[in-house]
JSON list of C-alpha atoms in Angstrom, two decimals:
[
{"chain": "A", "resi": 3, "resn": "UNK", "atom": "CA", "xyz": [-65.46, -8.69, 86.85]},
{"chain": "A", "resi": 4, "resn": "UNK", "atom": "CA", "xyz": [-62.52, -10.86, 85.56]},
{"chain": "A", "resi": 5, "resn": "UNK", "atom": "CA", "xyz": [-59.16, -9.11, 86.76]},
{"chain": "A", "resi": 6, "resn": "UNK", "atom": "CA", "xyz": [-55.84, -10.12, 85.09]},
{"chain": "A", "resi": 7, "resn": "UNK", "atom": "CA", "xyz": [-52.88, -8.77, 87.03]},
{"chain": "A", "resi": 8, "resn": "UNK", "atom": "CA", "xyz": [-49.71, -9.73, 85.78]},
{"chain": "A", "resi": 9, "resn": "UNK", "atom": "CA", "xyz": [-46.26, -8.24, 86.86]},
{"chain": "A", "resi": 10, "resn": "UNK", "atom": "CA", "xyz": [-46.08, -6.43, 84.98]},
{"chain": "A", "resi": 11, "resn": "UNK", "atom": "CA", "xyz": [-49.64, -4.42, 85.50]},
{"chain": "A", "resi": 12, "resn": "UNK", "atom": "CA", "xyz": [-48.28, -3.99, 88.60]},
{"chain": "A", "resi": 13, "resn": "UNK", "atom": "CA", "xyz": [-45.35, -2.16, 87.69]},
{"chain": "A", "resi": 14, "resn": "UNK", "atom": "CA", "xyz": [-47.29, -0.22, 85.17]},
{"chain": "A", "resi": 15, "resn": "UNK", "atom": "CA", "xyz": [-49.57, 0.73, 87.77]},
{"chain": "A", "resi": 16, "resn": "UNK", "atom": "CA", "xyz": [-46.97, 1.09, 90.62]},
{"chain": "A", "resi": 17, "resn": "UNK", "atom": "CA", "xyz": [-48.03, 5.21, 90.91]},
{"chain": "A", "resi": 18, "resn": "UNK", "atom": "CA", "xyz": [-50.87, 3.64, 92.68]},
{"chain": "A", "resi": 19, "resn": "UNK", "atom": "CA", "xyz": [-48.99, 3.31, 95.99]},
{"chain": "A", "resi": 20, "resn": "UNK", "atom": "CA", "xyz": [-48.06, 6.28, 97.84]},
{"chain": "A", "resi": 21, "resn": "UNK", "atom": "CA", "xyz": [-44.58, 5.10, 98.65]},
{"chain": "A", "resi": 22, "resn": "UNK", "atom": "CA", "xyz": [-43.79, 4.93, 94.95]},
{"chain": "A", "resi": 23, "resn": "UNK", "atom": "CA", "xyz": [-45.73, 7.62, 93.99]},
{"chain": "A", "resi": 24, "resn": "UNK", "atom": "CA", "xyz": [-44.01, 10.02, 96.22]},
{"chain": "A", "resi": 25, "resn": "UNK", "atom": "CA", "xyz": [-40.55, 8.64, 95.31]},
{"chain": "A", "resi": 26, "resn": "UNK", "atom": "CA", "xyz": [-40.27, 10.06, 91.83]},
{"chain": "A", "resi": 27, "resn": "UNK", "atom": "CA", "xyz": [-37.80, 7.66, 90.94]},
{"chain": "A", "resi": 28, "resn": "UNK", "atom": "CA", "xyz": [-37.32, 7.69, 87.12]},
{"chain": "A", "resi": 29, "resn": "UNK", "atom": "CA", "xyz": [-35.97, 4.35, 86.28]},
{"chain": "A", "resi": 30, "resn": "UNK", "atom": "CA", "xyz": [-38.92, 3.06, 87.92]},
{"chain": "A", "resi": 31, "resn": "UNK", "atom": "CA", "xyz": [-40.94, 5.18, 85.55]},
{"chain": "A", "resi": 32, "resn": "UNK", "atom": "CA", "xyz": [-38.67, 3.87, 82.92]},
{"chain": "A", "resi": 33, "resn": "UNK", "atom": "CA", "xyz": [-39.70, 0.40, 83.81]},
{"chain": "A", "resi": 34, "resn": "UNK", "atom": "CA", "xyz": [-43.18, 1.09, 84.27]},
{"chain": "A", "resi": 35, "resn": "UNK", "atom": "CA", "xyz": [-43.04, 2.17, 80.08]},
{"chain": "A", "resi": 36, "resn": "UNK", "atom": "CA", "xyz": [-40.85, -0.33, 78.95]},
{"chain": "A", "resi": 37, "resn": "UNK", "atom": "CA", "xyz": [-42.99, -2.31, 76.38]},
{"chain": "A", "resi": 38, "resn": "UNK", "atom": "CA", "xyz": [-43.16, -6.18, 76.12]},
{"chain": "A", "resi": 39, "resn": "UNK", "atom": "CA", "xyz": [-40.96, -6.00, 72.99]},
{"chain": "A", "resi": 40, "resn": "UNK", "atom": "CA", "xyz": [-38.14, -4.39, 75.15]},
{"chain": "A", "resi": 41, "resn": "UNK", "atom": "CA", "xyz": [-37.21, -8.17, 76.46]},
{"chain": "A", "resi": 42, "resn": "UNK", "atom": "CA", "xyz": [-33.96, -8.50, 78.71]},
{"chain": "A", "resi": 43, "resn": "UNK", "atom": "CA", "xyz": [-34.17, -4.76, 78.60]},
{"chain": "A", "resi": 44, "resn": "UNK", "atom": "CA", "xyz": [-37.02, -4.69, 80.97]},
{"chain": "A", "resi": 45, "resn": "UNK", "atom": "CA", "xyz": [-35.90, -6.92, 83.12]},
{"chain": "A", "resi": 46, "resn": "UNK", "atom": "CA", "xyz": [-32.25, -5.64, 83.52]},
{"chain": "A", "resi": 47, "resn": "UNK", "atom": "CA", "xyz": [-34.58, -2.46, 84.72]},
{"chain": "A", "resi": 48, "resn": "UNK", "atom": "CA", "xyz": [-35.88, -4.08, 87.28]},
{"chain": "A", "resi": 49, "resn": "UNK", "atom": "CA", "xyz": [-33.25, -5.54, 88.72]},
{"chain": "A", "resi": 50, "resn": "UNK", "atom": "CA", "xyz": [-31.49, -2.30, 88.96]},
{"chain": "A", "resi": 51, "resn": "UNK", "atom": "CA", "xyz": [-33.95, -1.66, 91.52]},
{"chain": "A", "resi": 52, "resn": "UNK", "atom": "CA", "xyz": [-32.71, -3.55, 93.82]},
{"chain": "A", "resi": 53, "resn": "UNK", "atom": "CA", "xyz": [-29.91, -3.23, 95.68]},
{"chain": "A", "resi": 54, "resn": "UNK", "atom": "CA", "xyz": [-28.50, -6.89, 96.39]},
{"chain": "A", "resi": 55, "resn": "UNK", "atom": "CA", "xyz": [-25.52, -8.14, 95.07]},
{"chain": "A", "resi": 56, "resn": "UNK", "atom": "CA", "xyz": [-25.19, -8.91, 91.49]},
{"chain": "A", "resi": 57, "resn": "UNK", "atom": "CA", "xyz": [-24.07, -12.42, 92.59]},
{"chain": "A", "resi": 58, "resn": "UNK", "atom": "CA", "xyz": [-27.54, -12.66, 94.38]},
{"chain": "A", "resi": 59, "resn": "UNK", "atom": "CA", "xyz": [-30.47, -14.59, 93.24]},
{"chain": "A", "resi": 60, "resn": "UNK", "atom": "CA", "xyz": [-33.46, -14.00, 95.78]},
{"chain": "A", "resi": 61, "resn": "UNK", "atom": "CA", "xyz": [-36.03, -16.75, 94.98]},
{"chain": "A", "resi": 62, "resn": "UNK", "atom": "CA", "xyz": [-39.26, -15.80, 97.24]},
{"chain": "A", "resi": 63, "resn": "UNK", "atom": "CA", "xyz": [-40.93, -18.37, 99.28]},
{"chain": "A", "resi": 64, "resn": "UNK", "atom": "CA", "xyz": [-42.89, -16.80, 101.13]},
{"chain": "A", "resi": 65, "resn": "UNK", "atom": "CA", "xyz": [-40.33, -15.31, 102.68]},
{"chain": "A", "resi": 66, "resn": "UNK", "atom": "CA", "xyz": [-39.47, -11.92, 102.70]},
{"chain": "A", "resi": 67, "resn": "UNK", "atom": "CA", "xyz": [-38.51, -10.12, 99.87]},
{"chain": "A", "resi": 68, "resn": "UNK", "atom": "CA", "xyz": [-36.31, -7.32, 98.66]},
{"chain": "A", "resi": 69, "resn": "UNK", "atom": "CA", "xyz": [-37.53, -4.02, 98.10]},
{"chain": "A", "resi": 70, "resn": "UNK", "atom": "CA", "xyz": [-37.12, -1.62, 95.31]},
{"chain": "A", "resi": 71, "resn": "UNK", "atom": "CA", "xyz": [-34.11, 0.95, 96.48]},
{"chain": "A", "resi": 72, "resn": "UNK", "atom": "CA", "xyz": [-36.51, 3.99, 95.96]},
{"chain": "A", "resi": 73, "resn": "UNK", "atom": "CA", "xyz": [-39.47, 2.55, 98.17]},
{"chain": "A", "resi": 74, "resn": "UNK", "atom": "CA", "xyz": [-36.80, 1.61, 100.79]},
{"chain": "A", "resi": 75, "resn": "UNK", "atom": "CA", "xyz": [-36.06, 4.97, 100.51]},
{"chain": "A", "resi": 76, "resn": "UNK", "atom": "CA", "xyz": [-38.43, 6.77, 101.23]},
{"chain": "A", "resi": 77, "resn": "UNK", "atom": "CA", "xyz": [-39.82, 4.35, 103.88]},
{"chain": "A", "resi": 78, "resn": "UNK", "atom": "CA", "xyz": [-36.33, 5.54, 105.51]},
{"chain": "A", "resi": 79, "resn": "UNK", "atom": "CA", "xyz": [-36.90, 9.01, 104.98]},
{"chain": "A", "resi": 80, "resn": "UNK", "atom": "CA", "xyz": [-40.55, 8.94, 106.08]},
{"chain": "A", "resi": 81, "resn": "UNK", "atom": "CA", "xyz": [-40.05, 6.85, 109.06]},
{"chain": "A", "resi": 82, "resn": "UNK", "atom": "CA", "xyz": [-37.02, 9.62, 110.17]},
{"chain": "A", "resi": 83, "resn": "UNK", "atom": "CA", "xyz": [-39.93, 12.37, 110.34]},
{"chain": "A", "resi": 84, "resn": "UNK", "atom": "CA", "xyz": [-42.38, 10.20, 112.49]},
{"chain": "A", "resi": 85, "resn": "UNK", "atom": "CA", "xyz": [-38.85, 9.05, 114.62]},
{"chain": "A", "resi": 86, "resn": "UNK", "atom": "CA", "xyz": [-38.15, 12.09, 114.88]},
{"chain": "A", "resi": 87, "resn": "UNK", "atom": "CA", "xyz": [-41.53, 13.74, 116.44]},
{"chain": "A", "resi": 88, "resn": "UNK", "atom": "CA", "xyz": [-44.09, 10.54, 117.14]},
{"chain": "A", "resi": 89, "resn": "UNK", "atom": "CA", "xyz": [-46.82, 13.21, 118.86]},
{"chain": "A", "resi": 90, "resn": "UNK", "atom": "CA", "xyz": [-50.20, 12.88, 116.90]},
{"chain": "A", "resi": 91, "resn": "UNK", "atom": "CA", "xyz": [-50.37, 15.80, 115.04]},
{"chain": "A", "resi": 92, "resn": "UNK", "atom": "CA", "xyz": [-46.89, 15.03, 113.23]},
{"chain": "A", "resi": 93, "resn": "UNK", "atom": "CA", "xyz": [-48.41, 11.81, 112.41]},
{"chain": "A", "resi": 94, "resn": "UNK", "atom": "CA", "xyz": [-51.56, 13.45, 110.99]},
{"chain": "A", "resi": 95, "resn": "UNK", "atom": "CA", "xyz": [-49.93, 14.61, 107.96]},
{"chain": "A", "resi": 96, "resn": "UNK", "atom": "CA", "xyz": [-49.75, 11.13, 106.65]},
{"chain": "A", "resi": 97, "resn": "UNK", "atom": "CA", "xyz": [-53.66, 10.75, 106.81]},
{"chain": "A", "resi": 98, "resn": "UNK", "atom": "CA", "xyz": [-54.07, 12.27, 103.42]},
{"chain": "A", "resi": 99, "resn": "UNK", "atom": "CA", "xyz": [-51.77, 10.22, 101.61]},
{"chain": "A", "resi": 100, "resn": "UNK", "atom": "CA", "xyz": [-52.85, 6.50, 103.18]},
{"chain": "A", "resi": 101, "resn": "UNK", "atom": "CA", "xyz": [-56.42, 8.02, 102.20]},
{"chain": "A", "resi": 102, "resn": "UNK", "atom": "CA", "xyz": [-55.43, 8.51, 98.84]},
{"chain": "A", "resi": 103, "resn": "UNK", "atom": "CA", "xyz": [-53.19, 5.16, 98.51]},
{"chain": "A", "resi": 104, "resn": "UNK", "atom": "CA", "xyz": [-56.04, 3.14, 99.73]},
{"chain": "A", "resi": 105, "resn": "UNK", "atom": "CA", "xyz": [-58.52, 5.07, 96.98]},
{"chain": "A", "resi": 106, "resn": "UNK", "atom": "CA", "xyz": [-55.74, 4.29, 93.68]},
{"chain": "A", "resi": 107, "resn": "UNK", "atom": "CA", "xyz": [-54.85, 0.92, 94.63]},
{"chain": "A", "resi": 108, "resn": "UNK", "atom": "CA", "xyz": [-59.06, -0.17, 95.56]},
{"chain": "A", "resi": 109, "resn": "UNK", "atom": "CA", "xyz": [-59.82, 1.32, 91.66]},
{"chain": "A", "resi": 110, "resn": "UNK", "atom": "CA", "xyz": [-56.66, -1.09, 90.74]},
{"chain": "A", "resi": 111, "resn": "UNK", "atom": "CA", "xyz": [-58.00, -4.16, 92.40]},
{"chain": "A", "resi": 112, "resn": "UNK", "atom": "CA", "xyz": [-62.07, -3.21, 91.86]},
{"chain": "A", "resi": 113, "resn": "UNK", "atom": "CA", "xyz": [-62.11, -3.01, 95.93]},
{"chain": "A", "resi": 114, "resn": "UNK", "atom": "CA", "xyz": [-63.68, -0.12, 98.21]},
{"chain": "A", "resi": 115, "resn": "UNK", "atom": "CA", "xyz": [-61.29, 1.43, 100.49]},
{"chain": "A", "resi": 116, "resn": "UNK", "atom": "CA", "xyz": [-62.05, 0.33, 103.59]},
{"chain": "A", "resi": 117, "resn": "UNK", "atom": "CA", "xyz": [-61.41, -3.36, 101.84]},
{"chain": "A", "resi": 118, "resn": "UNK", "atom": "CA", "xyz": [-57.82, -2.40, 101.45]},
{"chain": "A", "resi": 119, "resn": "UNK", "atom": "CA", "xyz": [-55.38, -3.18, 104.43]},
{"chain": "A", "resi": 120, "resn": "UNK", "atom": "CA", "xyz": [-51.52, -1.63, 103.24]},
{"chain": "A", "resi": 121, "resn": "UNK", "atom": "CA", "xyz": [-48.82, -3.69, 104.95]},
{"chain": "A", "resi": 122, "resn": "UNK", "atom": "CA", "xyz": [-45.33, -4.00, 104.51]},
{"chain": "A", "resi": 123, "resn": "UNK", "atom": "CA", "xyz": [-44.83, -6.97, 102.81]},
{"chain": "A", "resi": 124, "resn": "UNK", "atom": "CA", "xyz": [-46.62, -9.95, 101.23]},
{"chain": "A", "resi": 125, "resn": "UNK", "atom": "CA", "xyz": [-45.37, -12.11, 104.39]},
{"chain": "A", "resi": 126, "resn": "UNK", "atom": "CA", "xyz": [-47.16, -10.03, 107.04]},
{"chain": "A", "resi": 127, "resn": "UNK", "atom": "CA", "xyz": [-50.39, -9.70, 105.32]},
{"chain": "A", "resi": 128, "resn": "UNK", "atom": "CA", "xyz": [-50.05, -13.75, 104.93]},
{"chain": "A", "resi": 129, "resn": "UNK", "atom": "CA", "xyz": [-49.13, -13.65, 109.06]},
{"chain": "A", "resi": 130, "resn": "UNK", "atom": "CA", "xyz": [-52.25, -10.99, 109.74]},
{"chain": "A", "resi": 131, "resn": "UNK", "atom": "CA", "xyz": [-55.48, -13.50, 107.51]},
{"chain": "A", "resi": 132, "resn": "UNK", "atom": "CA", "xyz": [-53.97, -16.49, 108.74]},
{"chain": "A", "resi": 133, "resn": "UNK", "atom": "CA", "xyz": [-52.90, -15.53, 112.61]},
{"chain": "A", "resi": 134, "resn": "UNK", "atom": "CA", "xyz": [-54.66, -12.64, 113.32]},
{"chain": "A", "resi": 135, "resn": "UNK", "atom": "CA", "xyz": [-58.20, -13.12, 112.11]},
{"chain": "A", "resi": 136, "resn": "UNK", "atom": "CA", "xyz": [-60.88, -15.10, 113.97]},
{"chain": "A", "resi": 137, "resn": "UNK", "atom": "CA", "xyz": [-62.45, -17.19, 111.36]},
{"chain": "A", "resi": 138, "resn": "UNK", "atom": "CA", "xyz": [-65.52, -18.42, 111.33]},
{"chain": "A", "resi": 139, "resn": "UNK", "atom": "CA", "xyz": [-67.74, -20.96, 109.67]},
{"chain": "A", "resi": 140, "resn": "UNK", "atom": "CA", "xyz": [-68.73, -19.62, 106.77]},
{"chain": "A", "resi": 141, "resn": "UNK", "atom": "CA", "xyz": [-66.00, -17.14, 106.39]},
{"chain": "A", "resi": 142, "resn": "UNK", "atom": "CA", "xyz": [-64.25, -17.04, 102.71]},
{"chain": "A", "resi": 143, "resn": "UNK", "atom": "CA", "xyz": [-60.84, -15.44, 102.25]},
{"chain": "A", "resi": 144, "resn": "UNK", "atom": "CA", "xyz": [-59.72, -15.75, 98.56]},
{"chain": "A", "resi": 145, "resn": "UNK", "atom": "CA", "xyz": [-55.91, -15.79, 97.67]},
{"chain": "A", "resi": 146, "resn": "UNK", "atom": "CA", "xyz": [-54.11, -15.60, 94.96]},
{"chain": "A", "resi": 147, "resn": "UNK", "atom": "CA", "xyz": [-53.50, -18.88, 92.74]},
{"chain": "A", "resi": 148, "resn": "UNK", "atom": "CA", "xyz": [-49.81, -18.62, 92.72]},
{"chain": "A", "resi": 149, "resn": "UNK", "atom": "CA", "xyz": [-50.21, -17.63, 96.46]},
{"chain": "A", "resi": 150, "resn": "UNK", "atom": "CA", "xyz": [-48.10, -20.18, 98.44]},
{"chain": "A", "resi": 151, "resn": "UNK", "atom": "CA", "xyz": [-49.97, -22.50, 99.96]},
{"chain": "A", "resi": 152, "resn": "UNK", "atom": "CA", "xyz": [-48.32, -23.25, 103.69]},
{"chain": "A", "resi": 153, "resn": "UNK", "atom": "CA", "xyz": [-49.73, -20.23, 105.31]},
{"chain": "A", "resi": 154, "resn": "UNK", "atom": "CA", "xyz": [-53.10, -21.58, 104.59]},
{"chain": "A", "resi": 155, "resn": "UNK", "atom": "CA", "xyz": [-52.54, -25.09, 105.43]},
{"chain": "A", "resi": 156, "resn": "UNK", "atom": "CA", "xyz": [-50.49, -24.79, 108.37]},
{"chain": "A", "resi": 157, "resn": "UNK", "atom": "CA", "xyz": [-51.29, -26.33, 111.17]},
{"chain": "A", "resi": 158, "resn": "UNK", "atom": "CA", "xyz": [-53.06, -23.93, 113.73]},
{"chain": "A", "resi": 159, "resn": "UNK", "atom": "CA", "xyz": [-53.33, -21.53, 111.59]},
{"chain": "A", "resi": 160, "resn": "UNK", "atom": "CA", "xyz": [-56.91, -19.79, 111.68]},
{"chain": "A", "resi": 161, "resn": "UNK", "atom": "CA", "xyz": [-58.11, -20.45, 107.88]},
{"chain": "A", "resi": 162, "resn": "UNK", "atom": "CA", "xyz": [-57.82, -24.30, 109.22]},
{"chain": "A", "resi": 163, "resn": "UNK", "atom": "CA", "xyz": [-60.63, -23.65, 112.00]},
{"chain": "A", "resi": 164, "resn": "UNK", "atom": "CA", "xyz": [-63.58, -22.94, 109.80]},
{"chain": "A", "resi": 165, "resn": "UNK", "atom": "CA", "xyz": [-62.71, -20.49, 106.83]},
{"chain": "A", "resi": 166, "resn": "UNK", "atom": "CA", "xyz": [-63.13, -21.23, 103.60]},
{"chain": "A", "resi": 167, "resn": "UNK", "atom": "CA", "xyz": [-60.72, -20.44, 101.08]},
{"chain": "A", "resi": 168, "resn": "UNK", "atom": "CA", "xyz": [-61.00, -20.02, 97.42]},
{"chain": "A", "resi": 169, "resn": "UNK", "atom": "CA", "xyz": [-58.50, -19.12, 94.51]},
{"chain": "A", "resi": 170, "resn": "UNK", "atom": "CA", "xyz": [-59.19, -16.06, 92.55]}
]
């Protein structure tokens, strides 16, 4: 199955994560129905999202990245109730909703569940395959084309004892 996601799709489909799904922001739901036509439109949208300066340019590296206000958030809000009580059963109600989030975004990507790690940012899932996994001959880990390549070819890194990695 050929998958084409674009920025796009992403934003269209950004109900898929529990973060944003749970923030009820409307300009992000604004965004998410702007059509291609809409131009600079769309895009001044987005970066209303954000909360940098206006002066500010962030140009990812694979570095981190800003977050949309809303998601930061609600990340806020939600990490105030586990702050507040970290016992297990106060940390049980989030079960249901990482359950769910993993379910919307697997259909999204054509993974199972159990395929689908959520992290905080692009940068620490980058850190976790290449650092934190013991590769092994054999092993394939595909990335994204556009992916930056230095966390792959890094010296030490895991991927460079034994996996194998391919572009999808």
């Amino acid at each position: 199955m050929e998958l084409s996601i674009t920025r796009r799709s992403i934003l269209q489909n950004a109900t898929a994560a529990g973060a944003l799904a749970a923030a009820g922001n409307t300009a992000i739901q604004n965004i998410a129905n702007a059509q291609p036509s809409d131009g600079e439109i769309y895009w001044l949208l987005v970066r209303r999202q954000f909360i940098f300066p206006e002066s500010a340019v962030p140009m990812n590296c694979a570095n981190l990245c800003p977050t949309f206000q809303a998601v930061a958030e609600k990340v806020t809000a939600l990490s105030r109730i586990v702050d507040y009580d970290v016992s297990l059963n106060n940390r049980a109600q989030f079960n249901d909703t990482l359950k769910d989030s993993r379910a919307r975004i697997s259909a999204q990507i054509g993974a199972a569940p159990d395929e689908v790690a959520l992290v905080r940012n692009t940068s620490e899932a980058n850190s976790v395959i290449t650092n934190g996994l013991d590769f092994r001959a054999g092993d394939e880990v595909v990335v994204w084309e556009q992916n930056w390549p230095a966390p792959i070819r890094w010296p030490g890194s895991n991927l460079m004892h034994g996996g194998l990695v391919g572009h999808g």
